[in-house]
JSON list of C-alpha atoms in Angstrom, two decimals:
[
{"chain": "U", "resi": 1, "resn": "MET", "atom": "CA", "xyz": [0.00, -21.89, 18.99]},
{"chain": "U", "resi": 2, "resn": "ALA", "atom": "CA", "xyz": [0.15, -20.78, 15.30]},
{"chain": "U", "resi": 3, "resn": "LYS", "atom": "CA", "xyz": [3.38, -18.78, 14.32]},
{"chain": "U", "resi": 4, "resn": "PHE", "atom": "CA", "xyz": [2.57, -15.13, 13.10]},
{"chain": "U", "resi": 5, "resn": "SER", "atom": "CA", "xyz": [4.18, -15.52, 10.12]},
{"chain": "U", "resi": 6, "resn": "LEU", "atom": "CA", "xyz": [1.79, -15.34, 7.11]},
{"chain": "U", "resi": 7, "resn": "THR", "atom": "CA", "xyz": [3.93, -13.94, 4.30]},
{"chain": "U", "resi": 8, "resn": "SER", "atom": "CA", "xyz": [3.35, -16.67, 2.06]},
{"chain": "U", "resi": 9, "resn": "THR", "atom": "CA", "xyz": [-0.65, -16.73, 2.26]},
{"chain": "U", "resi": 10, "resn": "PHE", "atom": "CA", "xyz": [-0.32, -12.96, 1.97]},
{"chain": "U", "resi": 11, "resn": "LEU", "atom": "CA", "xyz": [2.07, -13.07, -1.31]},
{"chain": "U", "resi": 12, "resn": "LEU", "atom": "CA", "xyz": [-0.31, -15.53, -2.89]},
{"chain": "U", "resi": 13, "resn": "MET", "atom": "CA", "xyz": [-3.19, -13.47, -2.10]},
{"chain": "U", "resi": 14, "resn": "ILE", "atom": "CA", "xyz": [-1.43, -10.44, -3.54]},
{"chain": "U", "resi": 15, "resn": "ALA", "atom": "CA", "xyz": [-0.33, -12.17, -6.77]},
{"chain": "U", "resi": 16, "resn": "VAL", "atom": "CA", "xyz": [-4.09, -13.30, -7.30]},
{"chain": "U", "resi": 17, "resn": "ILE", "atom": "CA", "xyz": [-5.41, -10.09, -6.94]},
{"chain": "U", "resi": 18, "resn": "MET", "atom": "CA", "xyz": [-2.78, -8.22, -9.15]},
{"chain": "U", "resi": 19, "resn": "MET", "atom": "CA", "xyz": [-3.07, -10.83, -11.96]},
{"chain": "U", "resi": 20, "resn": "ALA", "atom": "CA", "xyz": [-6.80, -9.90, -12.35]},
{"chain": "U", "resi": 21, "resn": "GLY", "atom": "CA", "xyz": [-5.74, -6.43, -13.18]},
{"chain": "U", "resi": 22, "resn": "VAL", "atom": "CA", "xyz": [-6.03, -4.40, -16.59]},
{"chain": "U", "resi": 23, "resn": "GLY", "atom": "CA", "xyz": [-3.78, -4.72, -19.57]},
{"chain": "U", "resi": 24, "resn": "PHE", "atom": "CA", "xyz": [-0.88, -2.51, -20.03]},
{"chain": "U", "resi": 25, "resn": "SER", "atom": "CA", "xyz": [-0.01, -0.32, -23.00]},
{"chain": "U", "resi": 26, "resn": "ASP", "atom": "CA", "xyz": [3.94, 0.76, -23.61]},
{"chain": "U", "resi": 27, "resn": "ALA", "atom": "CA", "xyz": [2.90, 4.32, -24.88]},
{"chain": "U", "resi": 28, "resn": "GLN", "atom": "CA", "xyz": [1.36, 5.17, -21.51]},
{"chain": "U", "resi": 29, "resn": "ALA", "atom": "CA", "xyz": [4.62, 4.23, -19.61]},
{"chain": "U", "resi": 30, "resn": "GLU", "atom": "CA", "xyz": [6.80, 6.96, -20.56]},
{"chain": "U", "resi": 31, "resn": "ASP", "atom": "CA", "xyz": [7.56, 8.52, -17.29]},
{"chain": "U", "resi": 32, "resn": "ARG", "atom": "CA", "xyz": [8.41, 6.09, -14.61]},
{"chain": "U", "resi": 33, "resn": "THR", "atom": "CA", "xyz": [7.41, 8.05, -11.57]},
{"chain": "U", "resi": 34, "resn": "VAL", "atom": "CA", "xyz": [4.84, 6.71, -8.82]},
{"chain": "U", "resi": 35, "resn": "LEU", "atom": "CA", "xyz": [3.24, 9.09, -6.50]},
{"chain": "U", "resi": 36, "resn": "ILE", "atom": "CA", "xyz": [2.15, 7.21, -3.20]},
{"chain": "U", "resi": 37, "resn": "VAL", "atom": "CA", "xyz": [-0.48, 9.03, -1.32]},
{"chain": "U", "resi": 38, "resn": "GLY", "atom": "CA", "xyz": [-1.89, 8.05, 2.05]},
{"chain": "U", "resi": 39, "resn": "GLU", "atom": "CA", "xyz": [-5.63, 8.01, 2.34]},
{"chain": "U", "resi": 40, "resn": "GLY", "atom": "CA", "xyz": [-7.52, 8.85, 5.41]},
{"chain": "U", "resi": 41, "resn": "GLU", "atom": "CA", "xyz": [-6.09, 10.52, 8.61]},
{"chain": "U", "resi": 42, "resn": "GLY", "atom": "CA", "xyz": [-3.53, 9.19, 11.01]},
{"chain": "U", "resi": 43, "resn": "HIS", "atom": "CA", "xyz": [-5.16, 7.21, 13.64]},
{"chain": "U", "resi": 44, "resn": "SER", "atom": "CA", "xyz": [-2.35, 6.81, 16.24]},
{"chain": "U", "resi": 45, "resn": "PRO", "atom": "CA", "xyz": [1.19, 6.91, 16.73]},
{"chain": "U", "resi": 46, "resn": "ILE", "atom": "CA", "xyz": [1.55, 2.95, 16.06]},
{"chain": "U", "resi": 47, "resn": "GLY", "atom": "CA", "xyz": [-0.57, 3.34, 12.93]},
{"chain": "U", "resi": 48, "resn": "ASP", "atom": "CA", "xyz": [1.34, 6.15, 11.71]},
{"chain": "U", "resi": 49, "resn": "SER", "atom": "CA", "xyz": [4.55, 4.49, 12.21]},
{"chain": "U", "resi": 50, "resn": "LEU", "atom": "CA", "xyz": [3.17, 1.05, 10.32]},
{"chain": "U", "resi": 51, "resn": "TYR", "atom": "CA", "xyz": [2.08, 3.39, 7.46]},
{"chain": "U", "resi": 52, "resn": "ARG", "atom": "CA", "xyz": [5.60, 4.80, 7.14]},
{"chain": "U", "resi": 53, "resn": "ASP", "atom": "CA", "xyz": [6.91, 1.47, 7.02]},
{"chain": "U", "resi": 54, "resn": "VAL", "atom": "CA", "xyz": [4.52, 0.22, 4.51]},
{"chain": "U", "resi": 55, "resn": "VAL", "atom": "CA", "xyz": [5.28, 3.11, 2.18]},
{"chain": "U", "resi": 56, "resn": "SER", "atom": "CA", "xyz": [9.08, 2.81, 2.64]},
{"chain": "U", "resi": 57, "resn": "ARG", "atom": "CA", "xyz": [8.74, -0.76, 1.64]},
{"chain": "U", "resi": 58, "resn": "ILE", "atom": "CA", "xyz": [6.67, -0.56, -1.25]},
{"chain": "U", "resi": 59, "resn": "SER", "atom": "CA", "xyz": [9.12, 2.52, -2.29]},
{"chain": "U", "resi": 60, "resn": "GLU", "atom": "CA", "xyz": [11.95, 0.24, -2.13]},
{"chain": "U", "resi": 61, "resn": "GLN", "atom": "CA", "xyz": [10.51, -2.31, -4.28]},
{"chain": "U", "resi": 62, "resn": "VAL", "atom": "CA", "xyz": [9.42, 0.04, -6.98]},
{"chain": "U", "resi": 63, "resn": "GLU", "atom": "CA", "xyz": [12.51, 1.89, -7.21]},
{"chain": "U", "resi": 64, "resn": "LYS", "atom": "CA", "xyz": [14.59, -1.47, -7.50]},
{"chain": "U", "resi": 65, "resn": "ALA", "atom": "CA", "xyz": [12.52, -1.93, -10.77]},
{"chain": "U", "resi": 66, "resn": "GLY", "atom": "CA", "xyz": [13.35, 1.36, -11.92]},
{"chain": "U", "resi": 67, "resn": "PHE", "atom": "CA", "xyz": [10.85, 3.59, -11.16]},
{"chain": "U", "resi": 68, "resn": "SER", "atom": "CA", "xyz": [10.92, 6.84, -8.89]},
{"chain": "U", "resi": 69, "resn": "ALA", "atom": "CA", "xyz": [8.77, 6.77, -5.87]},
{"chain": "U", "resi": 70, "resn": "ILE", "atom": "CA", "xyz": [7.48, 9.95, -4.29]},
{"chain": "U", "resi": 71, "resn": "GLN", "atom": "CA", "xyz": [5.62, 9.92, -1.04]},
{"chain": "U", "resi": 72, "resn": "ALA", "atom": "CA", "xyz": [3.14, 12.62, -0.51]},
{"chain": "U", "resi": 73, "resn": "THR", "atom": "CA", "xyz": [3.30, 14.19, 2.95]},
{"chain": "U", "resi": 74, "resn": "GLU", "atom": "CA", "xyz": [-0.32, 14.99, 3.17]},
{"chain": "U", "resi": 75, "resn": "ARG", "atom": "CA", "xyz": [-2.91, 12.43, 3.79]},
{"chain": "U", "resi": 76, "resn": "LEU", "atom": "CA", "xyz": [-5.99, 12.87, 1.79]},
{"chain": "U", "resi": 77, "resn": "SER", "atom": "CA", "xyz": [-9.76, 11.62, 2.21]},
{"chain": "U", "resi": 78, "resn": "VAL", "atom": "CA", "xyz": [-10.17, 9.85, -1.03]},
{"chain": "U", "resi": 79, "resn": "SER", "atom": "CA", "xyz": [-13.22, 7.53, -1.18]},
{"chain": "U", "resi": 80, "resn": "ASP", "atom": "CA", "xyz": [-14.98, 7.59, -4.36]},
{"chain": "U", "resi": 81, "resn": "LYS", "atom": "CA", "xyz": [-14.46, 8.31, -8.05]},
{"chain": "U", "resi": 82, "resn": "ASP", "atom": "CA", "xyz": [-14.96, 11.98, -8.14]},
{"chain": "U", "resi": 83, "resn": "GLU", "atom": "CA", "xyz": [-12.49, 12.33, -5.29]},
{"chain": "U", "resi": 84, "resn": "ASP", "atom": "CA", "xyz": [-10.10, 10.23, -7.28]},
{"chain": "U", "resi": 85, "resn": "GLU", "atom": "CA", "xyz": [-10.29, 12.63, -10.19]},
{"chain": "U", "resi": 86, "resn": "ALA", "atom": "CA", "xyz": [-9.65, 15.69, -7.83]},
{"chain": "U", "resi": 87, "resn": "LEU", "atom": "CA", "xyz": [-6.58, 13.92, -6.57]},
{"chain": "U", "resi": 88, "resn": "LEU", "atom": "CA", "xyz": [-5.42, 12.97, -10.02]},
{"chain": "U", "resi": 89, "resn": "ARG", "atom": "CA", "xyz": [-5.76, 16.50, -11.18]},
{"chain": "U", "resi": 90, "resn": "ARG", "atom": "CA", "xyz": [-3.75, 17.71, -8.15]},
{"chain": "U", "resi": 91, "resn": "ALA", "atom": "CA", "xyz": [-1.05, 15.04, -8.83]},
{"chain": "U", "resi": 92, "resn": "ARG", "atom": "CA", "xyz": [-0.96, 15.94, -12.51]},
{"chain": "U", "resi": 93, "resn": "GLU", "atom": "CA", "xyz": [-0.47, 19.57, -11.65]},
{"chain": "U", "resi": 94, "resn": "GLY", "atom": "CA", "xyz": [2.34, 18.85, -8.85]},
{"chain": "U", "resi": 95, "resn": "GLY", "atom": "CA", "xyz": [0.36, 20.36, -6.45]},
{"chain": "U", "resi": 96, "resn": "LEU", "atom": "CA", "xyz": [0.49, 17.60, -3.56]},
{"chain": "U", "resi": 97, "resn": "GLU", "atom": "CA", "xyz": [2.48, 18.22, -0.45]},
{"chain": "U", "resi": 98, "resn": "GLY", "atom": "CA", "xyz": [5.95, 16.38, -0.81]},
{"chain": "U", "resi": 99, "resn": "GLN", "atom": "CA", "xyz": [5.43, 16.17, -4.71]},
{"chain": "U", "resi": 100, "resn": "GLU", "atom": "CA", "xyz": [7.25, 19.35, -5.27]},
{"chain": "U", "resi": 101, "resn": "GLY", "atom": "CA", "xyz": [5.88, 19.95, -8.86]},
{"chain": "U", "resi": 102, "resn": "ARG", "atom": "CA", "xyz": [7.25, 16.62, -10.36]},
{"chain": "U", "resi": 103, "resn": "LYS", "atom": "CA", "xyz": [5.38, 14.97, -12.87]},
{"chain": "U", "resi": 104, "resn": "VAL", "atom": "CA", "xyz": [3.83, 11.67, -11.95]},
{"chain": "U", "resi": 105, "resn": "THR", "atom": "CA", "xyz": [2.63, 8.80, -14.32]},
{"chain": "U", "resi": 106, "resn": "TYR", "atom": "CA", "xyz": [1.09, 6.66, -11.57]},
{"chain": "U", "resi": 107, "resn": "VAL", "atom": "CA", "xyz": [-0.60, 7.44, -8.23]},
{"chain": "U", "resi": 108, "resn": "ALA", "atom": "CA", "xyz": [-0.81, 4.70, -5.65]},
{"chain": "U", "resi": 109, "resn": "VAL", "atom": "CA", "xyz": [-3.40, 5.48, -3.02]},
{"chain": "U", "resi": 110, "resn": "LEU", "atom": "CA", "xyz": [-2.75, 3.29, 0.25]},
{"chain": "U", "resi": 111, "resn": "SER", "atom": "CA", "xyz": [-4.85, 3.13, 3.48]},
{"chain": "U", "resi": 112, "resn": "LEU", "atom": "CA", "xyz": [-3.65, 1.17, 6.64]},
{"chain": "U", "resi": 113, "resn": "PHE", "atom": "CA", "xyz": [-5.88, -0.01, 9.29]},
{"chain": "U", "resi": 114, "resn": "ALA", "atom": "CA", "xyz": [-4.33, -1.38, 12.56]},
{"chain": "U", "resi": 115, "resn": "ASP", "atom": "CA", "xyz": [-6.38, -2.34, 15.60]},
{"chain": "U", "resi": 116, "resn": "MET", "atom": "CA", "xyz": [-5.47, -4.05, 18.86]},
{"chain": "U", "resi": 117, "resn": "SER", "atom": "CA", "xyz": [-8.19, -5.29, 21.53]},
{"chain": "U", "resi": 118, "resn": "LEU", "atom": "CA", "xyz": [-7.05, -7.00, 24.85]},
{"chain": "U", "resi": 119, "resn": "LEU", "atom": "CA", "xyz": [-8.71, -10.09, 25.59]},
{"chain": "U", "resi": 120, "resn": "ASN", "atom": "CA", "xyz": [-8.55, -12.58, 28.35]},
{"chain": "U", "resi": 121, "resn": "VAL", "atom": "CA", "xyz": [-6.60, -14.89, 25.88]},
{"chain": "U", "resi": 122, "resn": "GLY", "atom": "CA", "xyz": [-4.31, -12.09, 24.70]},
{"chain": "U", "resi": 123, "resn": "THR", "atom": "CA", "xyz": [-4.38, -9.47, 22.32]},
{"chain": "U", "resi": 124, "resn": "ARG", "atom": "CA", "xyz": [-6.46, -9.80, 19.13]},
{"chain": "U", "resi": 125, "resn": "ILE", "atom": "CA", "xyz": [-4.62, -8.01, 16.05]},
{"chain": "U", "resi": 126, "resn": "ARG", "atom": "CA", "xyz": [-6.59, -6.60, 13.14]},
{"chain": "U", "resi": 127, "resn": "LEU", "atom": "CA", "xyz": [-4.47, -5.43, 10.30]},
{"chain": "U", "resi": 128, "resn": "ALA", "atom": "CA", "xyz": [-5.42, -4.31, 6.61]},
{"chain": "U", "resi": 129, "resn": "ILE", "atom": "CA", "xyz": [-3.62, -2.69, 3.70]},
{"chain": "U", "resi": 130, "resn": "LYS", "atom": "CA", "xyz": [-6.05, -1.41, 1.25]},
{"chain": "U", "resi": 131, "resn": "GLY", "atom": "CA", "xyz": [-5.56, 0.82, -1.89]},
{"chain": "U", "resi": 132, "resn": "ARG", "atom": "CA", "xyz": [-5.59, 1.01, -5.63]},
{"chain": "U", "resi": 133, "resn": "LEU", "atom": "CA", "xyz": [-2.75, 2.09, -8.23]},
{"chain": "U", "resi": 134, "resn": "LEU", "atom": "CA", "xyz": [-4.07, 4.52, -10.76]},
{"chain": "U", "resi": 135, "resn": "GLU", "atom": "CA", "xyz": [-2.89, 6.11, -14.11]},
{"chain": "U", "resi": 136, "resn": "ALA", "atom": "CA", "xyz": [-2.48, 9.73, -13.28]},
{"chain": "U", "resi": 137, "resn": "GLU", "atom": "CA", "xyz": [-3.32, 10.79, -16.71]},
{"chain": "U", "resi": 138, "resn": "ASP", "atom": "CA", "xyz": [-6.83, 9.29, -17.15]},
{"chain": "U", "resi": 139, "resn": "GLY", "atom": "CA", "xyz": [-7.50, 7.53, -14.00]},
{"chain": "U", "resi": 140, "resn": "THR", "atom": "CA", "xyz": [-7.54, 4.14, -15.23]},
{"chain": "U", "resi": 141, "resn": "LEU", "atom": "CA", "xyz": [-7.59, 1.79, -12.54]},
{"chain": "U", "resi": 142, "resn": "LEU", "atom": "CA", "xyz": [-4.44, -0.64, -12.80]},
{"chain": "U", "resi": 143, "resn": "ALA", "atom": "CA", "xyz": [-4.77, -2.53, -9.64]},
{"chain": "U", "resi": 144, "resn": "LYS", "atom": "CA", "xyz": [-6.70, -2.75, -6.47]},
{"chain": "U", "resi": 145, "resn": "PHE", "atom": "CA", "xyz": [-5.73, -4.50, -3.35]},
{"chain": "U", "resi": 146, "resn": "ASP", "atom": "CA", "xyz": [-7.66, -5.22, 0.11]},
{"chain": "U", "resi": 147, "resn": "LEU", "atom": "CA", "xyz": [-5.02, -7.26, 2.19]},
{"chain": "U", "resi": 148, "resn": "LYS", "atom": "CA", "xyz": [-5.91, -8.39, 5.79]},
{"chain": "U", "resi": 149, "resn": "LEU", "atom": "CA", "xyz": [-4.60, -10.59, 8.38]},
{"chain": "U", "resi": 150, "resn": "PRO", "atom": "CA", "xyz": [-7.10, -13.39, 9.37]},
{"chain": "U", "resi": 151, "resn": "GLU", "atom": "CA", "xyz": [-9.41, -11.88, 12.00]},
{"chain": "U", "resi": 152, "resn": "ASN", "atom": "CA", "xyz": [-8.96, -14.63, 14.29]},
{"chain": "U", "resi": 153, "resn": "TYR", "atom": "CA", "xyz": [-5.23, -14.03, 15.18]},
{"chain": "U", "resi": 154, "resn": "THR", "atom": "CA", "xyz": [-4.78, -13.49, 18.59]},
{"chain": "U", "resi": 155, "resn": "ALA", "atom": "CA", "xyz": [-1.24, -12.69, 20.18]},
{"chain": "U", "resi": 156, "resn": "PRO", "atom": "CA", "xyz": [-0.52, -14.80, 23.41]},
{"chain": "U", "resi": 157, "resn": "PRO", "atom": "CA", "xyz": [-1.19, -12.90, 26.86]},
{"chain": "U", "resi": 158, "resn": "GLU", "atom": "CA", "xyz": [2.66, -12.93, 27.84]},
{"chain": "U", "resi": 159, "resn": "CYS", "atom": "CA", "xyz": [3.05, -10.57, 24.29]},
{"chain": "U", "resi": 160, "resn": "ASP", "atom": "CA", "xyz": [2.94, -7.24, 26.06]},
{"chain": "U", "resi": 161, "resn": "ARG", "atom": "CA", "xyz": [2.71, -3.95, 23.87]},
{"chain": "U", "resi": 162, "resn": "ARG", "atom": "CA", "xyz": [5.98, -4.03, 22.66]},
{"chain": "U", "resi": 163, "resn": "CYS", "atom": "CA", "xyz": [6.10, -7.41, 21.56]},
{"chain": "U", "resi": 164, "resn": "VAL", "atom": "CA", "xyz": [2.79, -6.92, 19.62]},
{"chain": "U", "resi": 165, "resn": "ILE", "atom": "CA", "xyz": [3.99, -3.70, 17.97]},
{"chain": "U", "resi": 166, "resn": "ARG", "atom": "CA", "xyz": [7.05, -5.81, 16.86]},
{"chain": "U", "resi": 167, "resn": "LEU", "atom": "CA", "xyz": [4.74, -8.42, 15.48]},
{"chain": "U", "resi": 168, "resn": "LEU", "atom": "CA", "xyz": [2.82, -5.86, 13.70]},
{"chain": "U", "resi": 169, "resn": "GLN", "atom": "CA", "xyz": [5.75, -4.29, 12.26]},
{"chain": "U", "resi": 170, "resn": "ARG", "atom": "CA", "xyz": [7.34, -7.62, 11.19]},
{"chain": "U", "resi": 171, "resn": "ASN", "atom": "CA", "xyz": [4.15, -8.69, 9.30]},
{"chain": "U", "resi": 172, "resn": "THR", "atom": "CA", "xyz": [3.32, -5.52, 8.03]},
{"chain": "U", "resi": 173, "resn": "ASN", "atom": "CA", "xyz": [6.78, -5.09, 6.51]},
{"chain": "U", "resi": 174, "resn": "SER", "atom": "CA", "xyz": [6.72, -8.62, 4.74]},
{"chain": "U", "resi": 175, "resn": "ILE", "atom": "CA", "xyz": [3.14, -7.77, 3.47]},
{"chain": "U", "resi": 176, "resn": "ALA", "atom": "CA", "xyz": [4.22, -4.28, 2.03]},
{"chain": "U", "resi": 177, "resn": "GLU", "atom": "CA", "xyz": [7.35, -5.75, 0.54]},
{"chain": "U", "resi": 178, "resn": "GLY", "atom": "CA", "xyz": [5.36, -8.40, -1.11]},
{"chain": "U", "resi": 179, "resn": "LEU", "atom": "CA", "xyz": [2.85, -5.74, -2.27]},
{"chain": "U", "resi": 180, "resn": "GLY", "atom": "CA", "xyz": [5.60, -3.59, -3.60]},
{"chain": "U", "resi": 181, "resn": "ARG", "atom": "CA", "xyz": [7.33, -6.18, -5.43]},
{"chain": "U", "resi": 182, "resn": "ILE", "atom": "CA", "xyz": [3.86, -7.17, -7.35]},
{"chain": "U", "resi": 183, "resn": "LEU", "atom": "CA", "xyz": [3.22, -3.39, -8.12]},
{"chain": "U", "resi": 184, "resn": "ALA", "atom": "CA", "xyz": [6.79, -2.95, -9.27]},
{"chain": "U", "resi": 185, "resn": "GLU", "atom": "CA", "xyz": [6.31, -5.91, -11.62]},
{"chain": "U", "resi": 186, "resn": "ARG", "atom": "CA", "xyz": [3.25, -4.86, -12.81]},
{"chain": "U", "resi": 187, "resn": "LEU", "atom": "CA", "xyz": [4.58, -1.48, -13.71]},
{"chain": "U", "resi": 188, "resn": "SER", "atom": "CA", "xyz": [7.44, -3.02, -15.47]},
{"chain": "U", "resi": 189, "resn": "GLU", "atom": "CA", "xyz": [5.12, -5.27, -17.52]},
{"chain": "U", "resi": 190, "resn": "ARG", "atom": "CA", "xyz": [3.13, -2.07, -18.24]},
{"chain": "U", "resi": 191, "resn": "LYS", "atom": "CA", "xyz": [6.40, -0.41, -19.71]},
{"chain": "U", "resi": 192, "resn": "SER", "atom": "CA", "xyz": [7.48, -3.80, -21.62]},
{"chain": "U", "resi": 193, "resn": "SER", "atom": "CA", "xyz": [4.04, -4.84, -23.22]},
{"chain": "U", "resi": 194, "resn": "PRO", "atom": "CA", "xyz": [3.54, -3.85, -26.66]},
{"chain": "U", "resi": 195, "resn": "ALA", "atom": "CA", "xyz": [0.72, -1.12, -27.23]},
{"chain": "U", "resi": 196, "resn": "GLN", "atom": "CA", "xyz": [-2.62, -2.49, -27.52]}
]
């Protein structure tokens, strides 16, 4: 039976995804505040708890890199460019719940999808963290990510609900921490690169 530790695979996936991003300019990185916004409605207490853990881990890594992280307390439905523009306009105006009027330079939009299905052979677990990092001023896409656990992961039958939740939390936290480190590095590179 395979262990439920896929951290190194996800960190590699995150690194490859992030390296494909857009170049940065120093002039665009004067302020160092990142607003983290949840995309979509909360689906369950477990999903909401995992989402809070993901935001917390990403925030920790962003703050370690010298940026401020603000979590918007409202969850939004943002699925296309027009809605991104409306979100960015509200963020620039300081109008999102939890933002408290603070100016932001970057907006990270996150979605977390967690699902469990009981099978004869155990519990099938599906998990995905999706999102994007945008420049607040002009909407420039700085990074896009879509990280998933392999579709075929199944927890053993003896793993009860609490066990499955612990597995989800442990692996979600590892993925989110790695994603947070990569986003923080990306923002730091943006700050330190010469103007283009």
